[in-house]
Amino acid sequence: MTADRHGHLMSDTGAEALASYEQALDDLLFFRPRVAESAQAVLAAAPRSVMGQTLAAYLGVLGTEEKDAAAARDSFARFRSGLDTAGVTPRERMHLAAATAWLDGDVHGAGRTLGDLTIAYPRDALAIFAGHQHDFLTGDAGRLRDRVGGALDAWDEDDPHHGPLLGMYAFGLEESGHYERAEEVGLAALTRHPGDAWGIHSVVHTYEMRGRFTDGIRFLDARTDDWSQGSLLTVHNWWHYALYTLETGDTARVLEIYDAALHHNGSAGVAMELLDAAALLWRLYLAQDAQDAQDAQDARSERHAQHVQDDQSARWARLADAWESRDDGPHYAFNDAHAVMAYVGSGRVAQAQRLVQDRERWVAAEPSGSNRTMTAEIGLPVCRALIAYGQHDYGAATDLLLPVRHQLHRFGGSHAQRDAIQRTLVEAAIRARRTELARTLLSERIQLRPVCPYNWSAKARLEEQGGDPVRAAAARERATAQRQSG
């Protein structure tokens, strides 16, 4: 029986397979696209390797791709059916249990087992990584932080994987609201490995949450070669660049980024990238909706609005086509919400409604499972609200989102990703003339993020609607000043 470099015994894994496993772990931690190839090399050398099979199972679920998960479930079931557990180590048994639970739909149960694994084996990089991604996909900020933080003390600082663990910890800190500490830890990770895409991503989040969008652009510009290509996070980090640019008010540049990096003819069509594209276009959709409501009804502004709408409709149509071609079933509620954004944005409300009806039938028939809970309690209300917003039923959109606004984390994603939904609630409340609610929502946002041009421009529209041009002008000046200064 061989052992990995941290001394963990690995059954049915020879020297060649062990070397491939270590390479696959390294590729996984640094988000290299070749990780799938590296993982297959483990199984080519040792088809009965428990850790090799478990790694392949995790790869099948981490991308939130329904078809990949189904294939992984079948493959893992065949492996387990012929497995002689007598020679399996206690650590491997825990991995088998975690992977089986995840593949069977008990995502939260898998997370708990991975947590026990990390306590017992704090230098098990695969358990830490899979657990960290689990916490992100289930929106558990506390565990996203503490799962990694609790293991770090067992790692030597000169270990080659100490750096990516710091990058993970930085993201957990950021999602928990510790922005300065997150930036510090994330930058420490990058001193060890400048090309650590997750570490870069973690620091980028800290700038986003503090309204330091100009600093974020400078940070990414200074490291372009480290993140802008060749990574599983390339599209997502471009999405962050586009969010910064949107805050500056440079919509033309935002669309250039969208067309070049987020969605185009060569895009892979994977869910993680499509949801970034949908989330960005939805922000522009909300912004245009707000601008249309504010513009004076003169011919010039009408022509401009129509030009922007036509320009966006082609992008929405291509994106909706990409979502529709996937023919996804009920797999991950967070993805469903972004598919609905694409359908609503493209004017395919009937398609969005069909998705909702399908999920309603599934929820009624499915007795249990993590995604059932996510879908029933968060996903469906959000999807219905997005449809209502697209149909200009702003009161209904408000009523649907208000009860779940403090629970949105439960269907996954980051604060930055879920902000598209929070902004939908703000816009719906303003347009439904729920003045006191809109004022409360904007006060919450401004107190939490005082540097955010969107917050101040929305406040300006609310004050204008309420007949207070002085306060509206003051808020608009704040938004303009912040766009210029960052």
Coordinates of C-alpha atoms in Angstrom, one line a residue:
M1 CA 0.0 0.0 0.0
T2 CA 1.4 3.4 -1.0
A3 CA 1.1 6.7 0.8
D4 CA 0.7 10.3 -0.4
R5 CA 3.2 12.9 0.4
H6 CA 1.4 13.7 3.7
G7 CA 1.5 10.0 4.8
H8 CA -2.1 9.1 4.0
L9 CA -2.2 5.4 3.0
M10 CA -3.8 4.7 -0.4
S11 CA -5.2 1.3 -1.2
D12 CA -4.8 -0.3 -4.7
T13 CA -2.7 2.7 -5.8
G14 CA 0.7 1.9 -7.2
A15 CA 3.6 4.3 -7.7
E16 CA 2.6 5.4 -11.2
A17 CA -1.0 6.1 -10.1
L18 CA 0.2 7.9 -6.9
A19 CA 2.3 10.2 -9.0
S20 CA -0.7 10.9 -11.2
Y21 CA -2.9 11.5 -8.2
E22 CA -0.5 14.1 -6.8
Q23 CA -0.4 15.8 -10.1
A24 CA -4.2 15.8 -10.3
L25 CA -4.4 17.3 -6.8
D26 CA -2.1 20.0 -7.8
D27 CA -4.1 20.7 -11.0
L28 CA -7.3 20.8 -8.9
L29 CA -6.0 23.2 -6.4
F30 CA -4.8 25.6 -9.1
F31 CA -7.9 25.2 -11.3
R32 CA -6.0 23.9 -14.3
P33 CA -8.3 22.6 -17.1
R34 CA -6.1 19.5 -17.4
V35 CA -7.3 18.2 -14.0
A36 CA -9.8 15.8 -15.7
E37 CA -7.0 14.3 -17.8
S38 CA -4.8 14.0 -14.7
A39 CA -7.6 12.3 -12.8
Q40 CA -8.1 9.8 -15.6
A41 CA -4.4 9.0 -15.6
V42 CA -4.8 7.8 -12.0
L43 CA -7.5 5.4 -13.0
A44 CA -5.6 4.3 -16.1
A45 CA -2.7 3.2 -13.9
A46 CA -4.9 1.9 -11.1
P47 CA -8.6 1.3 -11.9
R48 CA -9.3 0.1 -8.4
S49 CA -7.7 3.0 -6.6
V50 CA -10.2 4.2 -4.0
M51 CA -8.8 7.7 -3.9
G52 CA -8.6 7.9 -7.7
Q53 CA -12.2 6.8 -8.0
T54 CA -13.2 9.3 -5.3
L55 CA -11.4 12.1 -7.0
A56 CA -13.3 11.3 -10.2
A57 CA -16.6 11.3 -8.4
Y58 CA -15.9 14.7 -6.9
L59 CA -15.0 16.1 -10.3
G60 CA -18.4 14.8 -11.5
V61 CA -20.3 17.0 -9.0
L62 CA -18.2 20.1 -8.5
G63 CA -19.1 21.7 -11.8
T64 CA -22.8 21.5 -11.1
E65 CA -23.3 19.7 -14.4
E66 CA -26.3 17.3 -14.3
K67 CA -25.0 15.0 -17.0
D68 CA -21.5 14.8 -15.5
A69 CA -23.0 14.0 -12.1
A70 CA -25.1 11.3 -13.6
A71 CA -22.2 9.7 -15.4
A72 CA -20.1 9.9 -12.2
R73 CA -22.9 8.3 -10.2
D74 CA -23.1 5.3 -12.5
S75 CA -19.3 4.9 -12.7
F76 CA -18.9 5.2 -8.9
A77 CA -21.8 2.7 -8.3
R78 CA -20.1 0.2 -10.5
F79 CA -16.8 0.6 -8.7
R80 CA -18.4 0.3 -5.3
S81 CA -20.4 -2.8 -6.3
G82 CA -17.1 -4.7 -6.8
L83 CA -15.1 -3.1 -4.0
D84 CA -13.6 -5.3 -1.3
T85 CA -13.8 -3.0 1.7
A86 CA -11.5 -5.2 3.8
G87 CA -8.4 -3.3 2.6
V88 CA -9.9 0.2 2.6
T89 CA -8.5 2.6 5.1
P90 CA -10.7 4.6 7.5
R91 CA -9.9 7.8 5.7
E92 CA -10.9 6.2 2.4
R93 CA -14.1 4.9 3.9
M94 CA -15.0 8.5 4.8
H95 CA -14.3 9.7 1.3
L96 CA -16.4 6.9 -0.1
A97 CA -19.3 7.9 2.2
A98 CA -19.0 11.6 1.3
A99 CA -18.8 11.0 -2.5
T100 CA -21.7 8.5 -2.4
A101 CA -23.9 11.0 -0.4
W102 CA -23.1 13.8 -2.8
L103 CA -23.8 11.7 -5.9
D104 CA -27.1 10.5 -4.3
G105 CA -28.3 14.1 -3.8
D106 CA -27.5 14.5 -0.1
V107 CA -25.1 17.4 -0.6
H108 CA -25.3 18.6 2.9
G109 CA -24.6 15.1 4.3
A110 CA -21.5 15.0 2.1
G111 CA -20.4 18.3 3.5
R112 CA -20.7 17.0 7.1
T113 CA -18.7 13.9 6.3
L114 CA -16.0 16.0 4.6
G115 CA -15.9 18.2 7.7
D116 CA -15.3 15.1 9.9
L117 CA -12.6 14.1 7.4
T118 CA -10.8 17.4 7.7
I119 CA -10.9 17.2 11.5
A120 CA -9.4 13.7 11.5
Y121 CA -7.0 14.3 8.6
P122 CA -6.3 18.1 8.4
R123 CA -3.7 17.6 5.7
D124 CA -6.0 15.8 3.3
A125 CA -6.0 18.4 0.5
L126 CA -8.8 16.7 -1.5
A127 CA -11.1 16.7 1.5
I128 CA -10.4 20.4 2.2
F129 CA -10.9 21.4 -1.5
A130 CA -14.1 19.4 -2.0
G131 CA -15.5 20.7 1.3
H132 CA -14.6 24.2 0.4
Q133 CA -16.4 24.0 -2.9
H134 CA -19.3 22.3 -1.1
D135 CA -19.6 25.3 1.2
F136 CA -19.5 27.7 -1.7
L137 CA -22.2 25.8 -3.6
T138 CA -24.5 25.6 -0.5
G139 CA -23.8 29.2 0.5
D140 CA -22.4 28.3 4.0
A141 CA -20.1 31.3 4.7
G142 CA -19.1 30.2 8.2
R143 CA -17.9 26.7 7.1
L144 CA -16.4 28.2 3.9
R145 CA -14.1 30.1 6.3
D146 CA -13.7 27.7 9.2
R147 CA -13.3 24.4 7.3
V148 CA -10.0 25.7 5.9
G149 CA -9.0 27.8 8.9
G150 CA -9.4 24.8 11.2
A151 CA -6.9 22.8 9.0
L152 CA -4.3 25.4 8.4
D153 CA -2.4 24.9 11.7
A154 CA -1.5 21.4 10.6
W155 CA 0.2 22.6 7.4
D156 CA 3.8 23.8 7.1
E157 CA 4.1 27.2 5.6
D158 CA 6.7 25.9 3.1
D159 CA 4.4 23.2 1.8
P160 CA 3.6 23.8 -1.9
H161 CA -0.1 23.6 -1.2
H162 CA -0.1 26.0 1.8
G163 CA -0.5 28.9 -0.7
P164 CA -3.8 27.7 -2.4
L165 CA -5.2 26.8 1.1
L166 CA -4.6 30.5 2.0
G167 CA -6.4 31.5 -1.2
M168 CA -9.4 29.3 -0.1
Y169 CA -9.3 30.7 3.4
A170 CA -9.2 34.3 2.0
F171 CA -12.5 33.6 0.2
G172 CA -14.1 32.2 3.3
L173 CA -13.0 35.3 5.2
E174 CA -14.4 37.5 2.5
E175 CA -17.8 35.8 2.4
S176 CA -17.9 36.1 6.2
G177 CA -17.4 39.8 6.0
H178 CA -13.7 40.0 7.1
Y179 CA -12.6 42.0 4.1
E180 CA -9.3 43.5 5.2
R181 CA -8.1 40.2 6.7
A182 CA -9.3 38.4 3.5
E183 CA -7.3 40.8 1.4
E184 CA -4.2 40.2 3.6
V185 CA -4.4 36.5 3.4
G186 CA -5.2 36.4 -0.3
L187 CA -2.2 38.5 -1.1
A188 CA -0.1 36.2 1.0
A189 CA -1.3 33.3 -1.1
L190 CA -0.3 35.2 -4.2
T191 CA 3.3 35.9 -2.9
R192 CA 3.7 32.1 -2.9
H193 CA 1.9 31.4 -6.3
P194 CA 1.1 34.4 -8.4
G195 CA -0.9 32.3 -10.8
D196 CA -3.2 31.0 -8.0
A197 CA -6.5 31.7 -9.8
W198 CA -8.7 31.1 -6.7
G199 CA -6.4 33.3 -4.6
I200 CA -6.7 36.1 -7.2
H201 CA -10.5 35.5 -7.2
S202 CA -10.6 35.8 -3.4
V203 CA -8.8 39.2 -3.4
V204 CA -11.0 40.4 -6.2
H205 CA -14.1 39.7 -4.1
T206 CA -12.7 41.9 -1.2
Y207 CA -12.5 44.8 -3.6
E208 CA -16.0 44.2 -4.9
M209 CA -17.5 44.1 -1.5
R210 CA -15.8 47.4 -0.4
G211 CA -16.6 49.4 -3.5
R212 CA -12.9 49.5 -4.5
F213 CA -13.6 48.8 -8.1
T214 CA -10.8 51.0 -9.5
D215 CA -8.4 49.2 -7.2
G216 CA -9.8 46.0 -8.4
I217 CA -9.3 46.9 -12.1
R218 CA -5.7 48.0 -11.3
F219 CA -5.1 44.7 -9.4
L220 CA -6.4 42.6 -12.3
D221 CA -4.6 44.7 -14.9
A222 CA -1.3 44.2 -13.1
R223 CA -1.8 40.4 -13.1
T224 CA -3.4 39.9 -16.5
D225 CA -1.1 37.0 -17.5
D226 CA -1.9 35.2 -14.2
W227 CA -5.7 35.0 -14.6
S228 CA -6.9 36.0 -18.1
Q229 CA -6.5 32.7 -19.8
G230 CA -5.8 29.0 -19.3
S231 CA -7.7 28.5 -16.0
L232 CA -11.1 27.1 -15.1
L233 CA -11.7 30.4 -13.5
T234 CA -10.8 32.6 -16.5
V235 CA -14.4 33.4 -17.4
H236 CA -15.4 34.0 -13.8
N237 CA -12.6 36.4 -13.2
W238 CA -13.4 38.3 -16.4
W239 CA -17.0 38.5 -14.9
H240 CA -15.5 40.3 -11.9
Y241 CA -13.6 42.6 -14.2
A242 CA -16.8 43.4 -15.9
L243 CA -18.6 44.1 -12.6
Y244 CA -15.9 46.6 -11.7
T245 CA -16.2 48.2 -15.1
L246 CA -20.0 48.4 -14.8
E247 CA -19.6 50.4 -11.6
T248 CA -17.5 53.0 -13.5
G249 CA -20.4 53.5 -15.8
D250 CA -18.5 52.3 -18.9
T251 CA -21.2 50.0 -20.4
A252 CA -19.5 49.8 -23.8
R253 CA -16.4 48.3 -22.2
V254 CA -18.6 45.9 -20.2
L255 CA -20.2 44.6 -23.4
E256 CA -16.7 44.3 -25.0
I257 CA -15.7 42.0 -22.1
Y258 CA -19.0 40.1 -22.4
D259 CA -18.5 39.5 -26.1
A260 CA -14.8 38.6 -25.9
A261 CA -14.7 36.5 -22.7
L262 CA -18.1 35.7 -21.1
H263 CA -20.2 34.4 -24.0
H264 CA -19.4 34.0 -27.7
N265 CA -19.4 31.3 -30.4
G266 CA -16.4 29.5 -28.8
S267 CA -17.8 29.4 -25.3
A268 CA -17.9 26.0 -23.7
G269 CA -21.6 26.2 -22.7
V270 CA -20.9 25.0 -19.1
A271 CA -23.3 26.1 -16.4
M272 CA -20.7 28.0 -14.3
E273 CA -19.9 30.2 -17.3
L274 CA -23.4 30.6 -18.5
L275 CA -24.6 31.8 -15.1
D276 CA -21.8 34.5 -15.2
A277 CA -23.1 35.7 -18.5
A278 CA -26.7 35.7 -17.4
A279 CA -25.9 37.5 -14.2
L280 CA -24.0 40.3 -16.0
L281 CA -26.7 40.8 -18.7
W282 CA -29.3 40.8 -16.0
R283 CA -27.6 43.7 -14.2
L284 CA -27.6 45.6 -17.5
Y285 CA -31.2 44.7 -18.0
L286 CA -32.1 46.2 -14.6
A287 CA -30.0 49.3 -15.3
Q288 CA -31.7 49.8 -18.6
D289 CA -35.1 49.2 -17.1
A290 CA -34.3 51.9 -14.5
Q291 CA -32.9 54.3 -17.2
D292 CA -36.0 53.9 -19.3
A293 CA -38.2 54.8 -16.4
Q294 CA -36.1 57.9 -15.6
D295 CA -35.4 59.2 -19.1
A296 CA -37.5 62.2 -20.4
Q297 CA -39.8 61.0 -23.1
D298 CA -38.2 62.8 -25.9
A299 CA -37.5 61.2 -29.3
R300 CA -33.7 61.1 -28.8
S301 CA -33.9 59.2 -25.5
E302 CA -36.5 56.8 -27.0
R303 CA -34.2 56.2 -30.0
H304 CA -31.3 55.5 -27.6
A305 CA -33.3 53.2 -25.4
Q306 CA -34.5 51.2 -28.5
H307 CA -30.9 50.9 -29.8
V308 CA -29.6 49.6 -26.5
Q309 CA -32.6 47.2 -26.2
D310 CA -32.0 45.8 -29.7
D311 CA -28.3 45.5 -29.0
Q312 CA -29.0 43.5 -25.9
S313 CA -31.7 41.3 -27.4
A314 CA -29.2 39.5 -29.7
R315 CA -27.0 38.7 -26.7
W316 CA -30.0 37.5 -24.7
A317 CA -31.2 35.3 -27.6
R318 CA -27.8 33.6 -28.0
L319 CA -27.5 33.1 -24.2
A320 CA -31.1 31.7 -24.0
D321 CA -30.3 29.3 -26.8
A322 CA -27.3 28.1 -24.9
W323 CA -29.3 27.4 -21.8
E324 CA -32.1 25.8 -23.7
S325 CA -29.7 23.5 -25.6
R326 CA -28.5 22.1 -22.3
D327 CA -32.0 20.7 -21.5
D328 CA -31.2 20.6 -17.8
G329 CA -33.4 18.8 -15.4
P330 CA -33.7 19.7 -11.7
H331 CA -30.1 19.5 -10.5
Y332 CA -28.9 22.8 -8.9
A333 CA -31.4 25.6 -8.1
F334 CA -28.9 28.3 -8.5
N335 CA -28.4 27.4 -12.1
D336 CA -32.1 27.4 -12.7
A337 CA -32.4 31.0 -11.5
H338 CA -29.8 32.1 -14.1
A339 CA -31.5 30.1 -16.9
V340 CA -34.7 32.0 -16.0
M341 CA -32.8 35.3 -16.2
A342 CA -31.7 34.4 -19.8
Y343 CA -35.3 33.3 -20.8
V344 CA -36.9 36.4 -19.3
G345 CA -34.2 38.7 -20.8
S346 CA -34.7 37.2 -24.2
G347 CA -38.5 37.6 -24.0
R348 CA -39.0 33.8 -23.7
V349 CA -41.3 34.1 -20.7
A350 CA -43.1 30.9 -21.7
Q351 CA -39.8 29.0 -21.6
A352 CA -39.1 30.4 -18.1
Q353 CA -42.6 29.4 -17.0
R354 CA -42.1 25.8 -18.3
L355 CA -38.9 25.5 -16.3
V356 CA -40.8 26.6 -13.2
Q357 CA -43.6 24.2 -13.8
D358 CA -41.2 21.4 -14.3
R359 CA -39.5 22.1 -11.0
E360 CA -42.8 22.4 -9.3
R361 CA -43.8 18.9 -10.5
W362 CA -40.4 17.6 -9.4
V363 CA -40.6 19.1 -6.0
A364 CA -44.1 17.6 -5.5
A365 CA -42.8 14.1 -6.4
E366 CA -39.3 14.2 -4.8
P367 CA -39.4 13.3 -1.1
S368 CA -36.0 14.6 -0.1
G369 CA -32.5 15.8 -1.1
S370 CA -30.5 19.0 -0.8
N371 CA -31.5 20.4 -4.2
R372 CA -35.2 19.7 -3.5
T373 CA -35.0 21.9 -0.4
M374 CA -33.0 24.6 -2.3
T375 CA -35.5 24.6 -5.1
A376 CA -38.7 24.5 -3.1
E377 CA -37.7 27.2 -0.5
I378 CA -35.4 29.5 -2.5
G379 CA -35.1 28.6 -6.2
L380 CA -38.8 28.6 -7.1
P381 CA -39.7 31.9 -5.4
V382 CA -36.7 33.6 -7.1
C383 CA -37.6 32.2 -10.5
R384 CA -41.2 33.3 -10.1
A385 CA -40.0 36.7 -9.1
L386 CA -37.7 37.1 -12.1
I387 CA -40.6 36.2 -14.4
A388 CA -42.9 38.6 -12.6
Y389 CA -40.3 41.4 -13.0
G390 CA -40.0 40.6 -16.7
Q391 CA -43.7 40.9 -17.0
H392 CA -43.6 44.3 -15.3
D393 CA -45.6 42.9 -12.3
Y394 CA -43.3 44.7 -9.9
G395 CA -45.5 44.2 -6.9
A396 CA -45.6 40.4 -7.3
A397 CA -41.8 40.4 -7.8
T398 CA -41.4 42.3 -4.6
D399 CA -43.7 40.1 -2.7
L400 CA -42.0 36.9 -3.9
L401 CA -38.4 38.1 -3.1
L402 CA -39.0 39.9 0.2
P403 CA -39.6 36.7 2.3
V404 CA -36.4 35.0 1.0
R405 CA -34.0 37.9 0.8
H406 CA -32.2 37.0 3.9
Q407 CA -32.2 33.3 2.9
L408 CA -30.7 33.6 -0.6
H409 CA -27.4 32.2 0.5
R410 CA -29.1 28.8 1.1
F411 CA -29.1 28.1 -2.7
G412 CA -25.5 28.8 -3.1
G413 CA -23.2 31.3 -4.8
S414 CA -21.3 34.3 -3.3
H415 CA -22.6 37.7 -2.1
A416 CA -21.5 39.2 -5.4
Q417 CA -23.4 36.7 -7.4
R418 CA -26.5 36.9 -5.4
D419 CA -26.5 40.7 -5.6
A420 CA -28.2 40.5 -9.0
I421 CA -31.2 39.1 -7.1
Q422 CA -31.0 41.7 -4.3
R423 CA -30.9 44.4 -6.9
T424 CA -34.0 43.0 -8.6
L425 CA -35.8 43.4 -5.3
V426 CA -34.7 47.0 -5.0
E427 CA -35.7 47.8 -8.6
A428 CA -39.1 46.0 -8.1
A429 CA -39.8 47.9 -4.9
I430 CA -39.0 51.3 -6.6
R431 CA -41.1 50.5 -9.6
A432 CA -44.0 49.1 -7.6
R433 CA -43.9 52.4 -5.6
R434 CA -43.3 50.6 -2.4
T435 CA -41.5 53.7 -1.3
E436 CA -40.9 52.9 2.4
L437 CA -39.7 49.4 1.6
A438 CA -37.4 50.7 -1.2
R439 CA -36.1 53.4 1.2
T440 CA -35.4 50.7 3.8
L441 CA -33.6 48.4 1.3
L442 CA -31.4 51.2 0.0
S443 CA -30.6 52.4 3.5
E444 CA -29.5 48.9 4.4
R445 CA -27.3 48.7 1.2
I446 CA -25.8 52.1 1.7
Q447 CA -24.9 51.5 5.3
L448 CA -23.2 48.2 4.4
R449 CA -21.6 49.5 1.2
P450 CA -21.4 53.3 1.2
V451 CA -19.1 53.2 -1.9
C452 CA -21.4 51.8 -4.5
P453 CA -22.6 54.0 -7.4
Y454 CA -25.5 51.7 -8.0
N455 CA -26.8 52.3 -4.5
W456 CA -26.7 56.1 -4.8
S457 CA -28.2 56.2 -8.3
A458 CA -31.1 54.0 -7.1
K459 CA -31.5 56.3 -4.2
A460 CA -31.6 59.3 -6.6
R461 CA -34.4 57.7 -8.6
L462 CA -36.3 57.0 -5.4
E463 CA -36.0 60.6 -4.2
E464 CA -37.0 61.9 -7.7
Q465 CA -40.0 59.6 -7.6
G466 CA -40.9 60.9 -4.2
G467 CA -40.8 64.5 -5.3
D468 CA -37.6 65.6 -3.6
P469 CA -35.3 66.9 -6.4
V470 CA -32.7 68.3 -3.9
R471 CA -32.1 64.9 -2.2
A472 CA -32.2 63.2 -5.7
A473 CA -29.5 65.6 -7.0
A474 CA -27.3 65.0 -3.9
A475 CA -27.6 61.2 -4.3
R476 CA -26.9 61.5 -8.0
E477 CA -23.8 63.6 -7.3
R478 CA -22.5 60.9 -4.9
A479 CA -23.0 58.2 -7.6
T480 CA -21.1 60.3 -10.2
A481 CA -18.3 61.1 -7.8
Q482 CA -17.9 57.5 -6.9
R483 CA -17.8 56.4 -10.5
Q484 CA -15.1 58.8 -11.2
S485 CA -13.0 58.1 -8.1
G486 CA -13.6 54.4 -7.5

